[in-house]
mmCIF file with all atom_site columns, C-alpha atoms in Angstrom:
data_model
loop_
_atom_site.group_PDB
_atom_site.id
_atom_site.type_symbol
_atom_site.label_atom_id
_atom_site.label_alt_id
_atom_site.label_comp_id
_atom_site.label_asym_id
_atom_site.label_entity_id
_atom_site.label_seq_id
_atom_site.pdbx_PDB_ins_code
_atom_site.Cartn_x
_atom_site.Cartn_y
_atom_site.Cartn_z
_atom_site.occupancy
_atom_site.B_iso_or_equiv
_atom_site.pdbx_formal_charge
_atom_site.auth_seq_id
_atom_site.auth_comp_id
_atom_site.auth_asym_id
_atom_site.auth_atom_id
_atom_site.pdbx_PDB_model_num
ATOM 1   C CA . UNK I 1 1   ? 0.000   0.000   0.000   1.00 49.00 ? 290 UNK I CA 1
ATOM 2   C CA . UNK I 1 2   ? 1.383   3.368   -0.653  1.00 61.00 ? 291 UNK I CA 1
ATOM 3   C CA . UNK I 1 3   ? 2.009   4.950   2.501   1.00 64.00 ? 292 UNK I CA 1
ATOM 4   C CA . UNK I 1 4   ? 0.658   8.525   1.337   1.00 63.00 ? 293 UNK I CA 1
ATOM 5   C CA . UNK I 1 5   ? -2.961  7.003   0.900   1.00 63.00 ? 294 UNK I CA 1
ATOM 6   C CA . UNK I 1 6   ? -2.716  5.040   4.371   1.00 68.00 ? 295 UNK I CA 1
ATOM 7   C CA . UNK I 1 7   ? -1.592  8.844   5.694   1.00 69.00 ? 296 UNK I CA 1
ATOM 8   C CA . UNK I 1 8   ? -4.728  10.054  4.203   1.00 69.00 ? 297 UNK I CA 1
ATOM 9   C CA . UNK I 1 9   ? -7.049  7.454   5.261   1.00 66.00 ? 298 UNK I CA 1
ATOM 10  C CA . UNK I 1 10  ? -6.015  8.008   8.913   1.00 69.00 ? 299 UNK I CA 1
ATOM 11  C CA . UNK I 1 11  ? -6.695  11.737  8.146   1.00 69.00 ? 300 UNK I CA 1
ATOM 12  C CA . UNK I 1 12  ? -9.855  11.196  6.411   1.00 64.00 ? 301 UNK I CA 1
ATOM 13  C CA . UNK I 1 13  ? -11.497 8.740   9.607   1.00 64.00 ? 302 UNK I CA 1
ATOM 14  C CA . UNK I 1 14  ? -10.126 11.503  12.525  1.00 64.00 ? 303 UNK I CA 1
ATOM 15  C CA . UNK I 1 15  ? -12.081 13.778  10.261  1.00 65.00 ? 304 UNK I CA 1
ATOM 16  C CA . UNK I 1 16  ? -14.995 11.564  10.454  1.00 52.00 ? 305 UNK I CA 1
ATOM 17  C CA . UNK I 1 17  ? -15.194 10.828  13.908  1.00 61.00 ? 306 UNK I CA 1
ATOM 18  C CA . UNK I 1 18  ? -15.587 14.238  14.406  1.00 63.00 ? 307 UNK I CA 1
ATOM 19  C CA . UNK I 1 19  ? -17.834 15.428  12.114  1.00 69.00 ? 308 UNK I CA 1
ATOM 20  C CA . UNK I 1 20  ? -19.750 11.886  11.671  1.00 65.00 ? 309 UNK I CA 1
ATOM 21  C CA . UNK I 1 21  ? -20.910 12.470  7.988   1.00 65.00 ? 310 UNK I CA 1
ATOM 22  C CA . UNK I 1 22  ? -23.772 10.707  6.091   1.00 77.00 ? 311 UNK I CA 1
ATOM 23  C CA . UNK I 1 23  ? -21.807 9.650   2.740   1.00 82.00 ? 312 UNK I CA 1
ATOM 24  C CA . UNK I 1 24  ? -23.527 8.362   -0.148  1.00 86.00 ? 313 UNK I CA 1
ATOM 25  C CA . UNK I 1 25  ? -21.375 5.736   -2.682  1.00 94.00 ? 314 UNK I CA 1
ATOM 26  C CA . UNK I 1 26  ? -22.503 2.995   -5.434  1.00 98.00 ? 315 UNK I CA 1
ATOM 27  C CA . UNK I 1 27  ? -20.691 0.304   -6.605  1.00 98.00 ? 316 UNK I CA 1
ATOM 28  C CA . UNK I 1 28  ? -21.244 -2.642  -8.957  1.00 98.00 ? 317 UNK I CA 1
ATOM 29  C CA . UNK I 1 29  ? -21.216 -6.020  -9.600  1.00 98.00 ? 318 UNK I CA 1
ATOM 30  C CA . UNK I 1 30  ? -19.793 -6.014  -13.527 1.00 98.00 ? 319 UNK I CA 1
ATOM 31  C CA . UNK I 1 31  ? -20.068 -9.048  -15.105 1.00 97.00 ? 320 UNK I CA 1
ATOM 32  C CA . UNK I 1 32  ? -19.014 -10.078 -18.860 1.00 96.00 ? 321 UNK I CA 1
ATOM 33  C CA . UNK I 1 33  ? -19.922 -12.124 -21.636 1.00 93.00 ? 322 UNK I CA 1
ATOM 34  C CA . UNK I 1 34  ? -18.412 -15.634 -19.622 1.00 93.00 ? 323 UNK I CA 1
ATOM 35  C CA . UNK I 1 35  ? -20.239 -14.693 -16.241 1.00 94.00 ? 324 UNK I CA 1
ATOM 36  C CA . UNK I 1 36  ? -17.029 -13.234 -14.630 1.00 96.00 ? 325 UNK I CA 1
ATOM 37  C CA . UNK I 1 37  ? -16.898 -10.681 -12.343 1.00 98.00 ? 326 UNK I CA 1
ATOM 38  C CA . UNK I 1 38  ? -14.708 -7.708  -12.170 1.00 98.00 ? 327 UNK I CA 1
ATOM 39  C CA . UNK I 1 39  ? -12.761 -7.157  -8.703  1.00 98.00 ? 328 UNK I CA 1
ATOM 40  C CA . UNK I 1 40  ? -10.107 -4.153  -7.933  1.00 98.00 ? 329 UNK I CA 1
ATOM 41  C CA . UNK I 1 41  ? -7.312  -4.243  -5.316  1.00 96.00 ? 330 UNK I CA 1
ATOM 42  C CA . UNK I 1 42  ? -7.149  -0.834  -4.283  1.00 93.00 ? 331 UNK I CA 1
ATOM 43  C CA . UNK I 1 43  ? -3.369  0.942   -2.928  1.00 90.00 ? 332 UNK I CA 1
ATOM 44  C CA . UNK I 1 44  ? -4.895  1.824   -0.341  1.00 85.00 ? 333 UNK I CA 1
ATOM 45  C CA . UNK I 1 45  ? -6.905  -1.004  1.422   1.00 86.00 ? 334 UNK I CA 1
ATOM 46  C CA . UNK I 1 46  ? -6.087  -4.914  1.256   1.00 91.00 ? 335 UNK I CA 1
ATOM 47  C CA . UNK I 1 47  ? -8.259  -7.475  -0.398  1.00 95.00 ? 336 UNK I CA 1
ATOM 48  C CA . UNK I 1 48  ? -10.027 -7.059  -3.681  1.00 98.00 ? 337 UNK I CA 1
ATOM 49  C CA . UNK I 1 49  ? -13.281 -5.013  -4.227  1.00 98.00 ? 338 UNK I CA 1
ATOM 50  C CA . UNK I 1 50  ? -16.428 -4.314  -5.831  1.00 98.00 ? 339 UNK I CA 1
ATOM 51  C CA . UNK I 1 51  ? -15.410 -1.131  -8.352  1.00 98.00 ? 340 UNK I CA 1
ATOM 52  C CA . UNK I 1 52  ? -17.292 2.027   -6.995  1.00 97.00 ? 341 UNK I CA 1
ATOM 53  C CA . UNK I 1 53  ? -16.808 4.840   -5.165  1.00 94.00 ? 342 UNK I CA 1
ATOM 54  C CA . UNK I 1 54  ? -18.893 8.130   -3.876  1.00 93.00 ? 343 UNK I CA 1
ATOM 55  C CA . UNK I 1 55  ? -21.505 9.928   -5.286  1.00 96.00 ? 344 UNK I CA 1
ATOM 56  C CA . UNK I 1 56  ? -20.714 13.604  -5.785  1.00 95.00 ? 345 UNK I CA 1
ATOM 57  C CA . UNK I 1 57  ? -22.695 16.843  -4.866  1.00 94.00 ? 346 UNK I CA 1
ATOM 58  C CA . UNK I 1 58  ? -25.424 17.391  -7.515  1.00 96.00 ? 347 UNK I CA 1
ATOM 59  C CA . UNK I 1 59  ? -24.075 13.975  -9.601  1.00 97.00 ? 348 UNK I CA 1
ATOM 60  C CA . UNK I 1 60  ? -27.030 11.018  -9.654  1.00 97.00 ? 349 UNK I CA 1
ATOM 61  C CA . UNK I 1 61  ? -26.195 7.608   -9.169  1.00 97.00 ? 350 UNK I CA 1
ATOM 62  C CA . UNK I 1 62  ? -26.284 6.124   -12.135 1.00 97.00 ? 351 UNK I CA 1
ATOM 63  C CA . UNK I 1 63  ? -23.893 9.068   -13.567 1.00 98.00 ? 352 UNK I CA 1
ATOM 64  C CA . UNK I 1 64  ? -21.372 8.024   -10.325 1.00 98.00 ? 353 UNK I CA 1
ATOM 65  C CA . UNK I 1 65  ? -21.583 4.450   -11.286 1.00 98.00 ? 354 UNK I CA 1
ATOM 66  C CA . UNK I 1 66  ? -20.474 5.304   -15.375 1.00 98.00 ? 355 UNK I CA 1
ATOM 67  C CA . UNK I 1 67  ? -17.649 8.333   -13.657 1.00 98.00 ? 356 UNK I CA 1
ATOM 68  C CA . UNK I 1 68  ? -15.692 5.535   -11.444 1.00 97.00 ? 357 UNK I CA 1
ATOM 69  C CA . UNK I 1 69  ? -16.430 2.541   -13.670 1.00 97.00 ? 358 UNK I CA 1
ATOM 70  C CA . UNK I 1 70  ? -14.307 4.817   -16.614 1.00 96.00 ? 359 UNK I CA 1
ATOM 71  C CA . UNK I 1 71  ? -12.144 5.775   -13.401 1.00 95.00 ? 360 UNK I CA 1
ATOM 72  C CA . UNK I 1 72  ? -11.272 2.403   -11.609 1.00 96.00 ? 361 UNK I CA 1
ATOM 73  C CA . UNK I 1 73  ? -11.672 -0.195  -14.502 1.00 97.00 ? 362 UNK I CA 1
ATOM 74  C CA . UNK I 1 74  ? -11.452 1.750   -17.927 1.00 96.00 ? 363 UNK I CA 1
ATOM 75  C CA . UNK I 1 75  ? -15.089 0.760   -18.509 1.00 96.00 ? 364 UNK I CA 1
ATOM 76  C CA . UNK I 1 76  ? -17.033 2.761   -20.633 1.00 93.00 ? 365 UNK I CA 1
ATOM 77  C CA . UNK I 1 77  ? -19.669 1.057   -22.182 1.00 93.00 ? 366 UNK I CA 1
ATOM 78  C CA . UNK I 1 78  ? -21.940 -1.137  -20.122 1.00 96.00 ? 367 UNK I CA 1
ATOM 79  C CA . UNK I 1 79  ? -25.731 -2.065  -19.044 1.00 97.00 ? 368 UNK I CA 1
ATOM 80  C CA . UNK I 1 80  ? -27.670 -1.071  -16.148 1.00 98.00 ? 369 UNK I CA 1
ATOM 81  C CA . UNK I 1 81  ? -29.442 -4.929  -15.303 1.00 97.00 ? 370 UNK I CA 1
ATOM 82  C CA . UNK I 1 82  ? -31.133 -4.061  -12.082 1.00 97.00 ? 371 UNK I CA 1
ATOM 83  C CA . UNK I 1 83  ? -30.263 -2.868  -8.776  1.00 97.00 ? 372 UNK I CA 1
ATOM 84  C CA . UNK I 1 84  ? -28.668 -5.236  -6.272  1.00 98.00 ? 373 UNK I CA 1
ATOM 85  C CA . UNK I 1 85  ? -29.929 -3.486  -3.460  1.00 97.00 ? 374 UNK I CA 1
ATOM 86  C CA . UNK I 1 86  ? -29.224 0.006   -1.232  1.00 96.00 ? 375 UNK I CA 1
ATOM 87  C CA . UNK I 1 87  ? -26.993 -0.562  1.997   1.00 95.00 ? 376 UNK I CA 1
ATOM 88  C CA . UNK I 1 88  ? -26.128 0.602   5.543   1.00 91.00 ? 377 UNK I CA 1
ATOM 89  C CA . UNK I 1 89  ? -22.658 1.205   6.591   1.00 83.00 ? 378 UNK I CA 1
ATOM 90  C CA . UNK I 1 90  ? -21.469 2.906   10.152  1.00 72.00 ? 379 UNK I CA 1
ATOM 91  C CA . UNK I 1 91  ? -17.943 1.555   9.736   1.00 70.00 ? 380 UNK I CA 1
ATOM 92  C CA . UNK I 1 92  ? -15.214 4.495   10.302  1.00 70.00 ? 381 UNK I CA 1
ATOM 93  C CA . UNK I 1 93  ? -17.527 6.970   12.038  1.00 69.00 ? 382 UNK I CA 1
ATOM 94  C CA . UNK I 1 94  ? -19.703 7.586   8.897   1.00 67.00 ? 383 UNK I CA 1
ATOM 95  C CA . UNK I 1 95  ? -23.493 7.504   8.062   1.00 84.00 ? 384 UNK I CA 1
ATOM 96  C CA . UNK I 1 96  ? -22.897 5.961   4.794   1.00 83.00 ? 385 UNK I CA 1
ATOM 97  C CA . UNK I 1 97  ? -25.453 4.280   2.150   1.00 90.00 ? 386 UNK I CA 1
ATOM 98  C CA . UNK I 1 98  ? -24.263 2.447   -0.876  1.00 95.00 ? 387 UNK I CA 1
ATOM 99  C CA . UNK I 1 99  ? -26.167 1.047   -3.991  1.00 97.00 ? 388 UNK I CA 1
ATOM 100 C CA . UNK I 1 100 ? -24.726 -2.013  -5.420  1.00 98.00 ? 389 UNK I CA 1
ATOM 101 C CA . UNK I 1 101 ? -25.915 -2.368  -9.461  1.00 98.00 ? 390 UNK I CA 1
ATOM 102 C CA . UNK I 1 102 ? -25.736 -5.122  -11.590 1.00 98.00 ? 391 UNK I CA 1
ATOM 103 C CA . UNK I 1 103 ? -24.246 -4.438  -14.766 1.00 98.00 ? 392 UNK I CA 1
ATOM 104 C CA . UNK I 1 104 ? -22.945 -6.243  -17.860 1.00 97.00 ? 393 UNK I CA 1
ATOM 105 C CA . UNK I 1 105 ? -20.242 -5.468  -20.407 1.00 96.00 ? 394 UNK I CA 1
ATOM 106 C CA . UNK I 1 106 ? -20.168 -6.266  -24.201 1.00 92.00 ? 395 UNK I CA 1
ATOM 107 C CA . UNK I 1 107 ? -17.946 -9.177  -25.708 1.00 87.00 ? 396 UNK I CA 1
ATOM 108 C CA . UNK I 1 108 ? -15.940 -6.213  -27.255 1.00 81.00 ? 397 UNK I CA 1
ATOM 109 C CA . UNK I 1 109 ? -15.432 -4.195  -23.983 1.00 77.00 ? 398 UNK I CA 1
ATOM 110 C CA . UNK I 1 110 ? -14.515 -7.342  -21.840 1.00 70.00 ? 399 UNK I CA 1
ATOM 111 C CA . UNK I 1 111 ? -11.024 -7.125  -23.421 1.00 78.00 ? 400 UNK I CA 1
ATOM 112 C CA . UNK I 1 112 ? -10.584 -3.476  -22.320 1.00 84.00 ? 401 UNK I CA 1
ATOM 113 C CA . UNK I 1 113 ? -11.084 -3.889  -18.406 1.00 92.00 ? 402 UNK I CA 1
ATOM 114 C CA . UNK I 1 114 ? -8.009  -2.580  -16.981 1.00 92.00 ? 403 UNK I CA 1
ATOM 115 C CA . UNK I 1 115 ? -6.539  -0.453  -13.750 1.00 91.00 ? 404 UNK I CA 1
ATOM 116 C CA . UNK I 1 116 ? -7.428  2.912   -14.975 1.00 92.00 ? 405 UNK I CA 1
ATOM 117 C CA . UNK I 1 117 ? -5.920  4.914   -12.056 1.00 87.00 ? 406 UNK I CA 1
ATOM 118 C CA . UNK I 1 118 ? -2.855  3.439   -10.943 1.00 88.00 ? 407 UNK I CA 1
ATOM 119 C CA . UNK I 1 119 ? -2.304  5.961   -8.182  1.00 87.00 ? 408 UNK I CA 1
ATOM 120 C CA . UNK I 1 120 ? -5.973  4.189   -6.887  1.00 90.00 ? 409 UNK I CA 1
ATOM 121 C CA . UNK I 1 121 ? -5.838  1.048   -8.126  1.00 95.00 ? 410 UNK I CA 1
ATOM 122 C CA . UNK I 1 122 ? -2.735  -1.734  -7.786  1.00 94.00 ? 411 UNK I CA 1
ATOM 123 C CA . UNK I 1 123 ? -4.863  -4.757  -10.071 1.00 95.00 ? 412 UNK I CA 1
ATOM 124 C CA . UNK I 1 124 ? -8.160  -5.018  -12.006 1.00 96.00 ? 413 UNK I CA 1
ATOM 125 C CA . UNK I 1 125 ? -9.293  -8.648  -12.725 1.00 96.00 ? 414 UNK I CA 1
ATOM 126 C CA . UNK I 1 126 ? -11.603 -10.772 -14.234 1.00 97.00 ? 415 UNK I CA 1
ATOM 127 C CA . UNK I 1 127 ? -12.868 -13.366 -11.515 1.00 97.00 ? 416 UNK I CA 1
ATOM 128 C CA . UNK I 1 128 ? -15.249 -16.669 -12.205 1.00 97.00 ? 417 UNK I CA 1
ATOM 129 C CA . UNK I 1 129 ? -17.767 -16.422 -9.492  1.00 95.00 ? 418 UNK I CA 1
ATOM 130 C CA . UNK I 1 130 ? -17.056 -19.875 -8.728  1.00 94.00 ? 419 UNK I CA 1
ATOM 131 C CA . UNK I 1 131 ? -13.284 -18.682 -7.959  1.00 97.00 ? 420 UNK I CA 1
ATOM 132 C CA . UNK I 1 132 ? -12.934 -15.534 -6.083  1.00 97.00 ? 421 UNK I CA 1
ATOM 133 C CA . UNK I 1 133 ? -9.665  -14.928 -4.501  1.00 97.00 ? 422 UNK I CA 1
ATOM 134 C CA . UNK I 1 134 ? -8.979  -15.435 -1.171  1.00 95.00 ? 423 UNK I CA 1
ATOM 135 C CA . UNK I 1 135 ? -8.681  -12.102 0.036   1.00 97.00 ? 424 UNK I CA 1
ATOM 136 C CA . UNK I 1 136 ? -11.926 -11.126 -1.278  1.00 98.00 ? 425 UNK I CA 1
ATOM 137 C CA . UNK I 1 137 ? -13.691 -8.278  1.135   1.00 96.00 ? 426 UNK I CA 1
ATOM 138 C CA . UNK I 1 138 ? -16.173 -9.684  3.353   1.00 95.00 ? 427 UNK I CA 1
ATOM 139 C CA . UNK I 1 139 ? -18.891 -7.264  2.548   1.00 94.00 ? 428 UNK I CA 1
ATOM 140 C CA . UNK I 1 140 ? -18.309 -7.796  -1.599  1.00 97.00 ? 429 UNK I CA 1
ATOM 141 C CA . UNK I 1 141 ? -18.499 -12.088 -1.091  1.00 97.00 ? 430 UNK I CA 1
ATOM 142 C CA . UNK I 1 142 ? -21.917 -10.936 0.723   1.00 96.00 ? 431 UNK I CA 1
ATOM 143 C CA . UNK I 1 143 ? -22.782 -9.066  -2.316  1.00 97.00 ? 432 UNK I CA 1
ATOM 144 C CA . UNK I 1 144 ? -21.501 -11.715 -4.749  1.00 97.00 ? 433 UNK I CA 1
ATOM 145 C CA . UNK I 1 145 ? -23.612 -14.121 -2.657  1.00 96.00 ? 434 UNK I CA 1
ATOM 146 C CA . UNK I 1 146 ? -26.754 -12.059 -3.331  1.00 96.00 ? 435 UNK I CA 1
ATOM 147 C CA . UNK I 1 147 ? -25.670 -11.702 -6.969  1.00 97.00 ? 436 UNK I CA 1
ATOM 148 C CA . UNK I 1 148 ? -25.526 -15.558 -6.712  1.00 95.00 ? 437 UNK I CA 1
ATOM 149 C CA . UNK I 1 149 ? -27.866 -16.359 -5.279  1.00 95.00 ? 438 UNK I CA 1
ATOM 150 C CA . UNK I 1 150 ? -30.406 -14.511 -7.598  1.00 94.00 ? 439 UNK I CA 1
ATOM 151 C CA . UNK I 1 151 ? -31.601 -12.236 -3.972  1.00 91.00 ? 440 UNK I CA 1
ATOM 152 C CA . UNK I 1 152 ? -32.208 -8.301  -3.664  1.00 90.00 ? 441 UNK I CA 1
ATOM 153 C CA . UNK I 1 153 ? -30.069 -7.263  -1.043  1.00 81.00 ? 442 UNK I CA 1
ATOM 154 C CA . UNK I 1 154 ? -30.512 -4.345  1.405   1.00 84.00 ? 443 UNK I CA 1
ATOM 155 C CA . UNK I 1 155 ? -30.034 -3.638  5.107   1.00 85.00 ? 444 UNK I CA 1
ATOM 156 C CA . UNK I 1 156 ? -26.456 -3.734  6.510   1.00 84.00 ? 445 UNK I CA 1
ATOM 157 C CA . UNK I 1 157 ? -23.196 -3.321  4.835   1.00 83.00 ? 446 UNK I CA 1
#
């Protein structure tokens, strides 16, 4: 992990604990053509990751999901399938609520996935869902669980 985004994160939760703000993020479960899934391993946190990130001021969802798809994993064009369900975090002092989408790539954009921001993100992978890594996060194999198992999620992180 680069130590200048561990700095920051420590910066970013004193922060938090003080001001304890509600946060609003979406991520996504991006599968391709062969039913893979798309994980990041962020610089700045261990284990691998649904791509996402926060929603701006004034930016919808949906427009958050396309900004740090382009931003994380070089993923331009894709399809909205449904909504995985909207989530409850408290972790690191903050009021936060996620949605999770489903989405799918086309055969042609599969090829393209890639670490877009390497000062963000150390690896971008294609994963079968039958063989996530090991060091999956425990809240994304809940989420690929849901995805599995067909559910709508919701409720805690």
């Amino acid at each position: 992990m680069a130590w200048h985004h561990r700095l920051a994160g420590r910066a970013a939760r004193l922060v938090w604990f003080v001001t304890r703000p509600r946060t609003f993020g979406v991520r996504a479960v991006v599968t391709d053509a062969a039913g893979r899934v798309a994980l990041v391993h962020h610089t700045y946190l261990r284990g691998w990751y649904l791509p996402g990130g926060g929603v701006k001021k004034g930016e919808g969802a949906a427009a958050a999901l396309a900004r740090e798809l382009a931003e994380e994993i070089a993923i331009a064009e894709f399809r909205i399938d449904r909504v995985l369900g909207v989530y409850h975090a408290r972790r690191e002092y903050k009021d936060d609520h996620v949605v999770v989408y489903v989405v799918s790539v086309p055969e042609d954009a599969e090829g393209s996935m890639r670490r877009a921001d390497a000062l963000e993100i150390a690896e971008a992978r294609w994963f079968a869902i039958d063989d996530l890594p090991e060091d999956i996060s425990p809240a994304t194999r809940r989420r690929l669980d849901e995805y599995r198992a067909g559910a709508v999620g919701g409720g805690t992180w």
